[in-house]
Short mmCIF file of C-alpha atoms in Angstrom, two decimals:
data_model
loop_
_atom_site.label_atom_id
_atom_site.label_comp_id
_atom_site.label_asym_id
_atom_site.label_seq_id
_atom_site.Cartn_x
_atom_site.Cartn_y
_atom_site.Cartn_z
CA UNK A 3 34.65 13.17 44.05
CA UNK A 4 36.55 14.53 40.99
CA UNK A 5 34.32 11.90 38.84
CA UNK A 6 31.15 14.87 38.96
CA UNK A 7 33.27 17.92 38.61
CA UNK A 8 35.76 19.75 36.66
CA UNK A 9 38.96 19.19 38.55
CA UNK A 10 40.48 22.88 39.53
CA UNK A 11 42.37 24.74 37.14
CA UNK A 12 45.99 24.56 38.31
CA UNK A 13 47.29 28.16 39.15
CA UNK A 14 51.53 28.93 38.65
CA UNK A 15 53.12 31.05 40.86
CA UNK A 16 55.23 33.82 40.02
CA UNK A 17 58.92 33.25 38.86
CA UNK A 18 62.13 34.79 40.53
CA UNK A 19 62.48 37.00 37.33
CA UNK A 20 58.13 37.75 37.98
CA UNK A 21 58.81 38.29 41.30
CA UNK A 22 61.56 40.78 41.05
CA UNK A 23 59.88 43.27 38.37
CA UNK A 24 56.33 43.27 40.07
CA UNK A 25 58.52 44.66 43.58
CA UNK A 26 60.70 46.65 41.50
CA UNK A 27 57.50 48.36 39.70
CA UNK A 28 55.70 48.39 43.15
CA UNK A 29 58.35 50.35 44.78
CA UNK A 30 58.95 52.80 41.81
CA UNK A 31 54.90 53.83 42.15
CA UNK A 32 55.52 53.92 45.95
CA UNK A 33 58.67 56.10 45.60
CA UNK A 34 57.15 58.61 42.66
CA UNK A 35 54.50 59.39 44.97
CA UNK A 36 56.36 59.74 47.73
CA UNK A 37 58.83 62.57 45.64
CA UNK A 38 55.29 64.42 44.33
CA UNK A 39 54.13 64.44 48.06
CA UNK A 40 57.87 65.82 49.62
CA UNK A 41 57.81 68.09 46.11
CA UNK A 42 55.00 70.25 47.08
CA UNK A 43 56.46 70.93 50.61
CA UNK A 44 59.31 72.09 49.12
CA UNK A 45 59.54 75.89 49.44
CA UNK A 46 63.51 77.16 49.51
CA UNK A 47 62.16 80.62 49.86
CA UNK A 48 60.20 79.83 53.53
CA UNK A 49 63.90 77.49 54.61
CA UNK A 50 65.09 79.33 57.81
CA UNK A 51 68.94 78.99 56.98
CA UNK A 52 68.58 80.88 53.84
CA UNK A 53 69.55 84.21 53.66
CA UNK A 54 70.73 86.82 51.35
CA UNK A 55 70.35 87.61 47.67
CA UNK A 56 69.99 84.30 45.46
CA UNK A 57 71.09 86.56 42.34
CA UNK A 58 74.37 86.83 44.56
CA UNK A 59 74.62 83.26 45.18
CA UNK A 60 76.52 80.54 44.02
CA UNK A 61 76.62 76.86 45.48
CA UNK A 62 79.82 75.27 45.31
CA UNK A 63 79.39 71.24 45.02
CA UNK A 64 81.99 68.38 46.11
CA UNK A 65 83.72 70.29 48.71
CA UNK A 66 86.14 68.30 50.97
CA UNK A 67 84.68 67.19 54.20
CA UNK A 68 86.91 68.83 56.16
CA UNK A 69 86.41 72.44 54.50
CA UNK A 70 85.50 75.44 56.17
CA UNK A 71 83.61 78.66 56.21
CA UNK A 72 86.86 80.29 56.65
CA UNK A 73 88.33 78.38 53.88
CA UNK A 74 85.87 78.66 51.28
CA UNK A 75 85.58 82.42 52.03
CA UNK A 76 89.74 82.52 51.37
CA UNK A 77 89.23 80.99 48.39
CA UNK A 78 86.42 82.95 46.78
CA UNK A 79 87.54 86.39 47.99
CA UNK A 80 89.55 86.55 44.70
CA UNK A 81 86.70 86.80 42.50
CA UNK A 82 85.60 89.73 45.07
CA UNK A 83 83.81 91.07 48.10
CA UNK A 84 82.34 87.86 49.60
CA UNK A 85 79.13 88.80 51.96
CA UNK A 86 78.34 85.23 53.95
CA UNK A 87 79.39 81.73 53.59
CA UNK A 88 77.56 78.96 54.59
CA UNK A 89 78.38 75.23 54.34
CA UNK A 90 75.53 72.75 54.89
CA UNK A 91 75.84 70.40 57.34
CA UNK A 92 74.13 67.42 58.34
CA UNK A 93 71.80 68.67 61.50
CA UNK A 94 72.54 65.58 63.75
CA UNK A 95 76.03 64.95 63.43
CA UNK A 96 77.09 68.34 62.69
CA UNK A 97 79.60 67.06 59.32
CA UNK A 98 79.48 68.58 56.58
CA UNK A 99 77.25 67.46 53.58
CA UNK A 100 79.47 68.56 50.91
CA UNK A 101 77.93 71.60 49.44
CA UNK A 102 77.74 75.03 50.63
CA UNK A 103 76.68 78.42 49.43
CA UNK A 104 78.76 81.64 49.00
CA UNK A 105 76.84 85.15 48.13
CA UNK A 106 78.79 88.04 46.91
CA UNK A 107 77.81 91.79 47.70
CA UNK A 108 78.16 92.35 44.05
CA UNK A 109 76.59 90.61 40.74
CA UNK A 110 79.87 91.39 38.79
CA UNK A 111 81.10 89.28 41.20
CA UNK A 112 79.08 86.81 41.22
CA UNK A 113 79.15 86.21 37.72
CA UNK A 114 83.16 86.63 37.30
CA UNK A 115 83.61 83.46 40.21
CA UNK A 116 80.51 81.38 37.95
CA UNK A 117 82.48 81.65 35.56
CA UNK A 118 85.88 80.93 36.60
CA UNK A 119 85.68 78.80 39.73
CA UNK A 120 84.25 75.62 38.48
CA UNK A 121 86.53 72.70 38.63
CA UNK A 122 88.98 74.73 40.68
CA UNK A 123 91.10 72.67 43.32
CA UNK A 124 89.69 73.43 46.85
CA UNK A 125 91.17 71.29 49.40
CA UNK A 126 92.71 68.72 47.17
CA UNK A 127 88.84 68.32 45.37
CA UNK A 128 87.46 69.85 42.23
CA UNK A 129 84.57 71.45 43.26
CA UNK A 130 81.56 72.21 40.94
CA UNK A 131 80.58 75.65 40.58
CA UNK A 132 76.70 76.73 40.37
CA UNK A 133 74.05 79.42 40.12
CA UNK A 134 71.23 79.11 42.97
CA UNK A 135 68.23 77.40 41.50
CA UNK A 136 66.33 76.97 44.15
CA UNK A 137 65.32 80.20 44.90
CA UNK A 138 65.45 81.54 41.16
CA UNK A 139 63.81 79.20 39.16
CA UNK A 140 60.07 78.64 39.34
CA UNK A 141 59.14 75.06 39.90
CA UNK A 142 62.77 73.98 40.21
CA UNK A 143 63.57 70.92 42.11
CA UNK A 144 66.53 69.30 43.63
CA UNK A 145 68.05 66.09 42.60
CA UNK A 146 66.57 64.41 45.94
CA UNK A 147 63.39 65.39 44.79
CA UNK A 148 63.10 64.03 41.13
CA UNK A 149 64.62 67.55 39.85
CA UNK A 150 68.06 68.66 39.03
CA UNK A 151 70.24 68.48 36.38
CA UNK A 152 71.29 65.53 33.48
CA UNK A 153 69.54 62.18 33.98
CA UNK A 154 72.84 60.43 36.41
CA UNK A 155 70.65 58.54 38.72
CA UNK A 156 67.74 57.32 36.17
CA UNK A 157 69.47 54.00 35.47
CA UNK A 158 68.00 50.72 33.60
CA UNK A 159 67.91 47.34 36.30
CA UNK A 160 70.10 44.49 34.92
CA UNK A 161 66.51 42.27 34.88
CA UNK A 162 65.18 44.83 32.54
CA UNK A 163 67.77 45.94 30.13
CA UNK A 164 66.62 45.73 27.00
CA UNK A 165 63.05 45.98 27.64
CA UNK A 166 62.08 49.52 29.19
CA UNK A 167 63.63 52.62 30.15
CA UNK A 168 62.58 53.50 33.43
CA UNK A 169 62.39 57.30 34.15
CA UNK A 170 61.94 58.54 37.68
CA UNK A 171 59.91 62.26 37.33
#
């Protein structure tokens, strides 16, 4: 049978190493697509919980649990006249998510608790103390969405170090 022919070329299969990159380049196409497609519905502006002045607004980051409304108002009443308080909270489960916002009725305000409030004690945690982005930057996006700040989560597999930096954008 074989006498006539050219026997078939033998083919390899992929490697555990192979294997691993191709999914782990497979699923980083699949995932940057997914964060362009959620990154164009992404409109803080048209978000039904959002109210008030964003030049008013800070967001105060690695709250406690357990914080309140009533607590985080307490707390940033010093700096001045605080106008609402809102902590965001997971919709299904009701706990809190971390993060909240706090808008002031006056910029001087505002700016005096940007500056002084970051890494201040709140609860037992140091919270991080921000200027709303959302809602006054154009084209800003949030962490979740390939945006934000620093480069934290873009981090270099153990199978690849050496080889490429991957950055997710």
């Amino acid at each position: 049978m074989f006498e006539e022919e050219d026997p078939p070329e033998a083919t390899r299969g992929e490697t555990k190493e192979e294997k691993r990159k191709r999914r782990y380049f497979e699923k980083l196409e699949t995932h940057k697509t997914d964060l362009k497609d959620r990154s164009k519905e992404y409109v803080p502006a048209d978000d039904p919980n959002v109210e008030g002045d964003p030049y008013k607004t800070i967001i105060v980051a690695r709250l406690n649990y357990e914080t309140t409304e009533k607590t985080l108002k307490k707390e940033f009443e010093r700096y001045g006249p605080v106008k609402r308080v809102r902590i965001v909270r997971d919709p299904k489960t009701e706990k809190s998510r971390g993060y909240g916002f706090v808008e002031f009725e006056k910029v001087e305000d505002f700016k005096t608790a940007y500056k002084q409030a970051n890494e201040r004690r709140i609860d037992g945690r140091k919270v991080v103390v921000d200027y709303e982005r959302g809602r006054t930057i154009a084209g800003w996006l949030p962490k979740r969405l390939g945006g934000g700040l620093g480069d934290t989560r873009n981090t270099t597999p153990s199978f690849l170090k050496g080889a490429v930096r991957i950055v997710c954008a």
